[in-house]
mmCIF file of C-alpha atoms in Angstrom:
data_model
loop_
_atom_site.group_PDB
_atom_site.id
_atom_site.type_symbol
_atom_site.label_atom_id
_atom_site.label_comp_id
_atom_site.label_asym_id
_atom_site.label_seq_id
_atom_site.Cartn_x
_atom_site.Cartn_y
_atom_site.Cartn_z
ATOM 1 C CA MET A 1 27.153 -11.523 7.689
ATOM 2 C CA PRO A 2 29.406 -10.128 4.812
ATOM 3 C CA LEU A 3 32.309 -8.070 5.933
ATOM 4 C CA ASP A 4 31.437 -5.076 3.753
ATOM 5 C CA TYR A 5 27.780 -5.092 5.088
ATOM 6 C CA PHE A 6 29.102 -5.198 8.651
ATOM 7 C CA PHE A 7 31.225 -2.114 8.152
ATOM 8 C CA LYS A 8 28.454 -0.193 6.314
ATOM 9 C CA ARG A 9 25.980 -0.969 9.121
ATOM 10 C CA LEU A 10 28.614 0.077 11.666
ATOM 11 C CA LEU A 11 29.177 3.300 9.925
ATOM 12 C CA ALA A 12 25.432 3.896 9.535
ATOM 13 C CA ASP A 13 24.971 3.182 13.281
ATOM 14 C CA LEU A 14 27.717 5.713 14.304
ATOM 15 C CA LEU A 15 26.434 8.534 12.004
ATOM 16 C CA VAL A 16 22.688 8.006 12.020
ATOM 17 C CA PHE A 17 21.052 5.071 13.890
ATOM 18 C CA ARG A 18 22.370 5.753 17.442
ATOM 19 C CA HIS A 19 20.983 9.284 17.145
ATOM 20 C CA TRP A 20 17.570 7.851 16.226
ATOM 21 C CA ARG A 21 17.602 5.547 19.305
ATOM 22 C CA LYS A 22 18.518 8.478 21.480
ATOM 23 C CA ARG A 23 15.758 10.726 20.153
ATOM 24 C CA MET A 24 13.264 7.876 20.848
ATOM 25 C CA GLY A 25 14.355 7.592 24.471
ATOM 26 C CA GLY A 26 17.178 5.020 23.990
ATOM 27 C CA ARG A 27 15.191 2.172 25.336
ATOM 28 C CA ILE A 28 12.936 1.169 22.397
ATOM 29 C CA ARG A 29 13.653 -2.375 21.127
ATOM 30 C CA TYR A 30 10.374 -3.318 19.477
ATOM 31 C CA ILE A 31 7.622 -1.577 17.637
ATOM 32 C CA ALA A 32 4.301 -3.243 16.768
ATOM 33 C CA VAL A 33 2.483 -1.938 13.637
ATOM 34 C CA GLY A 34 -1.118 -2.375 12.699
ATOM 35 C CA ALA A 35 -4.254 -0.609 11.126
ATOM 36 C CA ALA A 36 -2.271 0.477 7.992
ATOM 37 C CA ALA A 37 0.233 -1.249 5.814
ATOM 38 C CA LEU A 38 3.925 -0.891 6.735
ATOM 39 C CA GLN A 39 6.187 -0.136 3.798
ATOM 40 C CA PRO A 40 8.815 -2.984 3.669
ATOM 41 C CA ARG A 41 11.784 -0.630 3.303
ATOM 42 C CA LEU A 42 10.748 1.220 6.506
ATOM 43 C CA GLY A 43 10.663 -2.193 8.298
ATOM 44 C CA ARG A 44 14.089 -3.127 7.045
ATOM 45 C CA LEU A 45 15.492 0.360 7.850
ATOM 46 C CA PHE A 46 14.309 0.430 11.397
ATOM 47 C CA SER A 47 15.410 -3.182 11.968
ATOM 48 C CA ALA A 48 18.861 -2.163 10.759
ATOM 49 C CA ALA A 49 18.796 0.643 13.231
ATOM 50 C CA GLY A 50 18.375 -1.911 16.042
ATOM 51 C CA ILE A 51 14.614 -1.234 16.500
ATOM 52 C CA ASP A 52 12.707 -4.336 15.355
ATOM 53 C CA VAL A 53 9.396 -3.378 13.638
ATOM 54 C CA ARG A 54 6.822 -6.181 13.481
ATOM 55 C CA GLU A 55 3.597 -5.836 11.476
ATOM 56 C CA GLY A 56 0.434 -7.740 12.476
ATOM 57 C CA TYR A 57 -3.298 -8.048 11.404
ATOM 58 C CA GLY A 58 -6.580 -8.558 13.012
ATOM 59 C CA LEU A 59 -10.058 -7.222 13.337
ATOM 60 C CA THR A 60 -12.270 -6.308 16.430
ATOM 61 C CA GLU A 61 -14.294 -9.488 15.517
ATOM 62 C CA THR A 62 -11.115 -11.612 15.933
ATOM 63 C CA SER A 63 -10.158 -10.389 19.387
ATOM 64 C CA PRO A 64 -8.151 -8.817 17.568
ATOM 65 C CA VAL A 65 -5.065 -10.712 16.317
ATOM 66 C CA ILE A 66 -5.174 -12.983 13.319
ATOM 67 C CA ALA A 67 -1.485 -13.003 12.274
ATOM 68 C CA PHE A 68 1.734 -11.305 13.129
ATOM 69 C CA ASN A 69 5.423 -11.270 12.247
ATOM 70 C CA ARG A 70 7.486 -12.974 14.968
ATOM 71 C CA PHE A 71 10.740 -12.054 16.747
ATOM 72 C CA GLU A 72 12.289 -15.469 16.422
ATOM 73 C CA PRO A 73 14.648 -16.354 13.498
ATOM 74 C CA GLY A 74 12.821 -16.852 10.247
ATOM 75 C CA GLY A 75 9.606 -15.434 11.753
ATOM 76 C CA VAL A 76 9.457 -12.148 9.734
ATOM 77 C CA HIS A 77 8.797 -11.377 6.161
ATOM 78 C CA PHE A 78 8.499 -7.710 5.470
ATOM 79 C CA GLY A 79 5.548 -6.806 3.215
ATOM 80 C CA THR A 80 3.365 -9.373 4.887
ATOM 81 C CA VAL A 81 1.413 -9.392 8.229
ATOM 82 C CA GLY A 82 3.213 -12.516 9.297
ATOM 83 C CA ILE A 83 2.244 -16.012 10.458
ATOM 84 C CA PRO A 84 -1.305 -16.945 11.755
ATOM 85 C CA ALA A 85 -1.434 -16.806 15.556
ATOM 86 C CA PRO A 86 -1.354 -20.083 17.484
ATOM 87 C CA GLY A 87 -4.674 -21.903 17.330
ATOM 88 C CA VAL A 88 -5.882 -19.574 14.462
ATOM 89 C CA ASP A 89 -6.627 -21.169 11.077
ATOM 90 C CA VAL A 90 -6.539 -19.004 7.921
ATOM 91 C CA ARG A 91 -7.671 -19.922 4.412
ATOM 92 C CA ILE A 92 -7.958 -18.094 1.097
ATOM 93 C CA ALA A 93 -11.432 -18.449 -0.383
ATOM 94 C CA ALA A 94 -11.812 -19.037 -4.075
ATOM 95 C CA PRO A 95 -8.236 -18.004 -4.906
ATOM 96 C CA ASP A 96 -7.381 -16.725 -8.432
ATOM 97 C CA GLU A 97 -4.382 -17.742 -10.538
ATOM 98 C CA GLN A 98 -2.188 -15.618 -8.275
ATOM 99 C CA GLY A 99 -3.420 -17.363 -5.192
ATOM 100 C CA GLU A 100 -5.394 -14.234 -4.100
ATOM 101 C CA GLY A 101 -8.934 -14.314 -2.525
ATOM 102 C CA GLU A 102 -10.900 -13.400 0.448
ATOM 103 C CA ILE A 103 -9.211 -14.122 3.891
ATOM 104 C CA GLU A 104 -11.339 -16.405 6.086
ATOM 105 C CA VAL A 105 -10.572 -17.210 9.688
ATOM 106 C CA LYS A 106 -11.544 -19.811 12.308
ATOM 107 C CA GLY A 107 -10.356 -20.077 15.788
ATOM 108 C CA PRO A 108 -11.116 -19.450 19.514
ATOM 109 C CA ASN A 109 -10.446 -15.771 18.961
ATOM 110 C CA VAL A 110 -13.348 -15.270 16.447
ATOM 111 C CA MET A 111 -16.478 -13.779 17.826
ATOM 112 C CA ALA A 112 -19.700 -15.724 18.278
ATOM 113 C CA GLY A 113 -21.656 -13.049 16.456
ATOM 114 C CA TYR A 114 -23.057 -9.542 16.478
ATOM 115 C CA LEU A 115 -25.380 -8.944 19.475
ATOM 116 C CA ASN A 116 -29.059 -9.107 18.409
ATOM 117 C CA LEU A 117 -28.046 -8.958 14.822
ATOM 118 C CA PRO A 118 -28.627 -12.366 13.285
ATOM 119 C CA GLU A 119 -28.760 -11.333 9.636
ATOM 120 C CA GLU A 120 -25.441 -9.449 9.866
ATOM 121 C CA THR A 121 -23.863 -12.404 11.753
ATOM 122 C CA GLY A 122 -25.039 -14.856 9.164
ATOM 123 C CA ALA A 123 -23.596 -12.677 6.326
ATOM 124 C CA ARG A 124 -20.130 -12.731 7.906
ATOM 125 C CA PHE A 125 -19.878 -16.482 8.407
ATOM 126 C CA THR A 126 -19.623 -19.277 5.783
ATOM 127 C CA ALA A 127 -21.880 -22.381 6.063
ATOM 128 C CA ASP A 128 -18.959 -24.334 7.451
ATOM 129 C CA GLY A 129 -18.241 -21.744 10.222
ATOM 130 C CA TRP A 130 -15.397 -19.648 8.758
ATOM 131 C CA PHE A 131 -15.388 -15.879 9.428
ATOM 132 C CA ARG A 132 -15.345 -13.668 6.292
ATOM 133 C CA THR A 133 -12.915 -10.820 7.015
ATOM 134 C CA GLY A 134 -13.754 -8.848 3.835
ATOM 135 C CA ASP A 135 -10.045 -8.440 3.141
ATOM 136 C CA LEU A 136 -8.185 -9.961 0.221
ATOM 137 C CA GLY A 137 -4.891 -11.606 0.605
ATOM 138 C CA LYS A 138 -2.707 -14.556 -0.307
ATOM 139 C CA MET A 139 -0.160 -16.902 1.389
ATOM 140 C CA GLU A 140 3.559 -16.605 0.657
ATOM 141 C CA PHE A 141 5.988 -19.317 1.343
ATOM 142 C CA LYS A 142 2.940 -21.332 2.613
ATOM 143 C CA ARG A 143 2.935 -19.494 5.999
ATOM 144 C CA PHE A 144 3.190 -15.798 5.617
ATOM 145 C CA LEU A 145 -0.117 -13.740 4.949
ATOM 146 C CA ARG A 146 -0.060 -10.931 2.686
ATOM 147 C CA ILE A 147 -3.008 -8.393 2.612
ATOM 148 C CA THR A 148 -3.694 -7.084 -0.962
ATOM 149 C CA GLY A 149 -6.812 -4.919 -0.387
ATOM 150 C CA ARG A 150 -10.486 -4.875 0.601
ATOM 151 C CA LYS A 151 -12.927 -7.003 -1.278
ATOM 152 C CA SER A 152 -15.412 -4.068 -1.282
ATOM 153 C CA GLU A 153 -12.725 -1.776 -3.083
ATOM 154 C CA VAL A 154 -12.017 -4.070 -5.947
ATOM 155 C CA PHE A 155 -13.137 -2.567 -9.261
ATOM 156 C CA LYS A 156 -13.472 -4.005 -12.792
ATOM 157 C CA THR A 157 -12.200 -2.343 -15.862
ATOM 158 C CA THR A 158 -13.710 -2.495 -19.275
ATOM 159 C CA THR A 159 -11.214 -5.164 -20.196
ATOM 160 C CA GLY A 160 -13.006 -7.454 -17.776
ATOM 161 C CA LYS A 161 -10.123 -7.604 -15.338
ATOM 162 C CA PHE A 162 -10.328 -6.948 -11.493
ATOM 163 C CA VAL A 163 -7.934 -4.655 -9.737
ATOM 164 C CA ALA A 164 -7.370 -4.337 -5.989
ATOM 165 C CA PRO A 165 -6.416 -0.566 -5.653
ATOM 166 C CA ALA A 166 -4.953 -0.899 -2.136
ATOM 167 C CA PHE A 167 -2.280 -3.233 -3.297
ATOM 168 C CA VAL A 168 -1.378 -1.007 -6.294
ATOM 169 C CA GLU A 169 -1.226 2.067 -4.142
ATOM 170 C CA GLN A 170 1.060 0.296 -1.551
ATOM 171 C CA GLN A 171 3.459 -0.479 -4.475
ATOM 172 C CA LEU A 172 3.294 3.108 -5.763
ATOM 173 C CA ASN A 173 4.008 4.506 -2.190
ATOM 174 C CA THR A 174 7.263 2.650 -2.021
ATOM 175 C CA SER A 175 8.760 5.363 -4.225
ATOM 176 C CA PRO A 176 10.527 8.039 -2.262
ATOM 177 C CA PHE A 177 8.903 10.601 -4.709
ATOM 178 C CA ILE A 178 5.311 9.560 -3.728
ATOM 179 C CA SER A 179 3.677 10.457 -0.422
ATOM 180 C CA GLN A 180 0.071 9.436 -1.215
ATOM 181 C CA SER A 181 -1.777 7.829 -4.204
ATOM 182 C CA MET A 182 -5.277 6.837 -5.124
ATOM 183 C CA VAL A 183 -5.855 4.313 -8.008
ATOM 184 C CA VAL A 184 -9.000 4.550 -10.199
ATOM 185 C CA GLY A 185 -10.300 2.706 -13.150
ATOM 186 C CA LEU A 186 -13.868 1.514 -12.570
ATOM 187 C CA ASN A 187 -15.486 0.869 -15.965
ATOM 188 C CA LYS A 188 -12.442 2.501 -17.683
ATOM 189 C CA PRO A 189 -10.044 0.886 -20.147
ATOM 190 C CA PHE A 190 -7.035 1.109 -18.005
ATOM 191 C CA VAL A 191 -5.791 2.086 -14.458
ATOM 192 C CA ALA A 192 -4.807 5.604 -13.502
ATOM 193 C CA ALA A 193 -3.505 7.283 -10.366
ATOM 194 C CA LEU A 194 -3.869 10.584 -8.521
ATOM 195 C CA ILE A 195 -0.590 11.177 -6.771
ATOM 196 C CA VAL A 196 0.563 13.553 -4.026
ATOM 197 C CA PRO A 197 4.390 13.955 -4.217
ATOM 198 C CA ASN A 198 6.725 13.629 -1.388
ATOM 199 C CA PHE A 199 7.627 17.375 -1.449
ATOM 200 C CA THR A 200 10.564 17.134 0.790
ATOM 201 C CA TYR A 201 12.159 14.633 -1.528
ATOM 202 C CA LEU A 202 10.974 16.338 -4.636
ATOM 203 C CA GLU A 203 12.277 19.764 -3.573
ATOM 204 C CA SER A 204 15.769 18.309 -3.072
ATOM 205 C CA TRP A 205 15.605 16.828 -6.539
ATOM 206 C CA CYS A 206 14.615 20.194 -7.952
ATOM 207 C CA VAL A 207 17.536 21.919 -6.346
ATOM 208 C CA GLU A 208 19.971 19.221 -7.647
ATOM 209 C CA ASN A 209 18.632 19.412 -11.126
ATOM 210 C CA ASN A 210 18.208 23.254 -11.488
ATOM 211 C CA VAL A 211 14.457 23.071 -11.588
ATOM 212 C CA HIS A 212 12.998 26.370 -10.523
ATOM 213 C CA TRP A 213 9.750 26.661 -8.637
ATOM 214 C CA THR A 214 7.914 29.040 -6.299
ATOM 215 C CA SER A 215 5.238 26.824 -4.765
ATOM 216 C CA ALA A 216 3.767 23.305 -4.876
ATOM 217 C CA PRO A 217 1.110 24.100 -7.519
ATOM 218 C CA TYR A 218 3.808 25.381 -9.868
ATOM 219 C CA MET A 219 6.153 22.440 -9.100
ATOM 220 C CA VAL A 220 3.582 19.786 -10.013
ATOM 221 C CA LEU A 221 3.005 21.437 -13.357
ATOM 222 C CA ASN A 222 6.667 21.645 -14.273
ATOM 223 C CA PRO A 223 7.314 19.576 -17.443
ATOM 224 C CA LYS A 224 10.637 18.205 -15.903
ATOM 225 C CA VAL A 225 8.802 17.130 -12.790
ATOM 226 C CA GLU A 226 6.155 15.431 -14.775
ATOM 227 C CA LYS A 227 8.759 13.681 -16.840
ATOM 228 C CA LEU A 228 10.494 12.533 -13.511
ATOM 229 C CA TYR A 229 7.232 10.988 -12.323
ATOM 230 C CA ARG A 230 6.428 9.404 -15.635
ATOM 231 C CA ARG A 231 9.810 7.625 -15.541
ATOM 232 C CA GLU A 232 9.234 6.663 -11.922
ATOM 233 C CA LEU A 233 5.826 5.186 -12.689
ATOM 234 C CA GLU A 234 7.279 3.281 -15.687
ATOM 235 C CA ARG A 235 9.853 1.764 -13.249
ATOM 236 C CA LEU A 236 7.132 0.799 -10.766
ATOM 237 C CA ASN A 237 4.994 -0.655 -13.566
ATOM 238 C CA GLU A 238 7.967 -2.835 -14.676
ATOM 239 C CA GLU A 239 9.226 -3.909 -11.243
ATOM 240 C CA ARG A 240 6.077 -4.146 -9.082
ATOM 241 C CA LEU A 241 2.858 -4.367 -10.903
ATOM 242 C CA GLY A 242 1.015 -6.984 -12.996
ATOM 243 C CA SER A 243 -0.242 -6.292 -16.531
ATOM 244 C CA VAL A 244 -3.816 -5.363 -15.412
ATOM 245 C CA GLU A 245 -2.437 -3.216 -12.522
ATOM 246 C CA LYS A 246 -0.013 -1.018 -14.464
ATOM 247 C CA ILE A 247 -0.624 2.736 -14.240
ATOM 248 C CA ARG A 248 -1.308 4.171 -17.710
ATOM 249 C CA ALA A 249 -2.136 7.800 -16.674
ATOM 250 C CA PHE A 250 -1.466 9.942 -13.712
ATOM 251 C CA MET A 251 -1.898 13.455 -12.282
ATOM 252 C CA LEU A 252 0.181 15.228 -9.591
ATOM 253 C CA LEU A 253 -1.699 17.190 -6.905
ATOM 254 C CA PRO A 254 -0.318 19.956 -4.880
ATOM 255 C CA GLU A 255 -1.928 19.388 -1.457
ATOM 256 C CA PRO A 256 -1.669 16.422 0.797
ATOM 257 C CA TRP A 257 -4.900 14.529 1.772
ATOM 258 C CA THR A 258 -5.921 14.797 5.367
ATOM 259 C CA ALA A 259 -8.594 13.545 7.794
ATOM 260 C CA GLU A 260 -9.389 17.115 8.576
ATOM 261 C CA ALA A 261 -10.388 17.769 5.017
ATOM 262 C CA GLY A 262 -12.579 14.593 4.963
ATOM 263 C CA GLN A 263 -10.345 12.788 2.447
ATOM 264 C CA LEU A 264 -8.987 10.337 5.018
ATOM 265 C CA THR A 265 -10.498 8.261 7.802
ATOM 266 C CA PRO A 266 -9.199 8.785 11.357
ATOM 267 C CA THR A 267 -6.858 5.853 10.770
ATOM 268 C CA LEU A 268 -5.677 7.570 7.542
ATOM 269 C CA LYS A 269 -7.325 5.202 5.082
ATOM 270 C CA LEU A 270 -8.720 6.821 1.715
ATOM 271 C CA ARG A 271 -12.350 7.724 1.722
ATOM 272 C CA ARG A 272 -12.642 6.660 -1.900
ATOM 273 C CA GLU A 273 -16.173 7.909 -2.578
ATOM 274 C CA VAL A 274 -15.386 11.318 -1.078
ATOM 275 C CA MET A 275 -12.169 11.596 -3.187
ATOM 276 C CA ALA A 276 -13.869 10.474 -6.415
ATOM 277 C CA ARG A 277 -16.417 13.305 -6.016
ATOM 278 C CA GLN A 278 -13.815 15.880 -4.984
ATOM 279 C CA PHE A 279 -11.442 15.059 -7.792
ATOM 280 C CA GLU A 280 -14.075 14.157 -10.460
ATOM 281 C CA ALA A 281 -12.643 16.668 -12.948
ATOM 282 C CA GLU A 282 -8.986 15.556 -12.413
ATOM 283 C CA ILE A 283 -9.972 11.862 -12.850
ATOM 284 C CA GLY A 284 -11.810 12.684 -16.029
ATOM 285 C CA GLN A 285 -8.871 14.436 -17.484
ATOM 286 C CA MET A 286 -6.594 11.527 -16.922
ATOM 287 C CA PHE A 287 -8.817 9.315 -19.031
ATOM 288 C CA ASP A 288 -9.686 12.018 -21.581
ATOM 289 C CA LEU A 289 -6.364 13.712 -22.268
ATOM 290 C CA SER A 290 -3.485 11.867 -23.952
ATOM 291 C CA LYS A 291 -0.884 14.203 -22.203
ATOM 292 C CA HIS A 292 -1.451 12.356 -18.927
ATOM 293 C CA ARG A 293 -0.737 8.840 -20.456
ATOM 294 C CA ILE A 294 2.238 6.798 -19.646
ATOM 295 C CA ARG A 295 3.875 4.955 -22.623
ATOM 296 C CA GLU A 296 3.928 1.257 -22.406
ATOM 297 C CA ALA A 297 7.181 -0.769 -22.403
ATOM 298 C CA ASP A 298 6.932 -1.479 -26.059
ATOM 299 C CA GLY A 299 6.746 2.175 -26.831
ATOM 300 C CA ASP A 300 3.039 2.355 -27.776
ATOM 301 C CA ALA A 301 0.868 4.591 -25.761
ATOM 302 C CA ALA A 302 -2.169 3.105 -24.062
ATOM 303 C CA GLN A 303 -5.164 3.973 -25.953
ATOM 304 C CA SER A 304 -8.864 4.145 -25.083
ATOM 305 C CA PRO A 305 -11.049 2.069 -27.199
#
């Protein structure tokens, strides 16, 4: 461990991390995460605080674990759901050029089938006995499984390219300025995003930069705030997204999405069809109005055909 890192971590522990551990009872050593993706920076942050966070993955039909990050040295890779469980085989069906495809599983943990539902059972298994999870993913370093989205959520743009929105949203949500995002682009010439800002972070930025505001609706319409998010999305496009995944238009929304409002499931996943209907006008504006566009790296604005 480099000496400067050791002292930085010691200082962080004295000033911040020990208070975290105390507020959480003082005895927590491990946290297991599932159901929704863990942002890699949060995993690294809590681990630095002495609370090891490990993300796993599975379904009810797989009893339920398929893969998980381990506690032994070299057994964790943040941003993935870890290594397949002992005795569980995982393969990526029909992978594309990036190695991404549907995750299929075989092992003693996989169900025999749905009770009295032979057609549904047949649809979930391949001819050679592998269980189709319906999730998209790829293997990293030949052993860590990364989830990139749901097969049913993938959409095709008019350019003929397929986009997995959940993966793009996960990359967008790594920004401290973004709390929630929903990516759209079905039968459109490019990909766009509805964004709910992290208002706590954004308010601090506004104070530091002398940006005056009275409420969230006024804040998201402020030209300086819009410019901030335009730059942030340009950065994310460059650092985290492939050419077909890049966000070319966006709109900031003033209200967080909630399960109570019907926009999220009880496990806080996006209800995409509900959201598409609720924000139909906003989505249309992103594709129709040039003011919502993000300029490409070469300086030319993305254009509709």
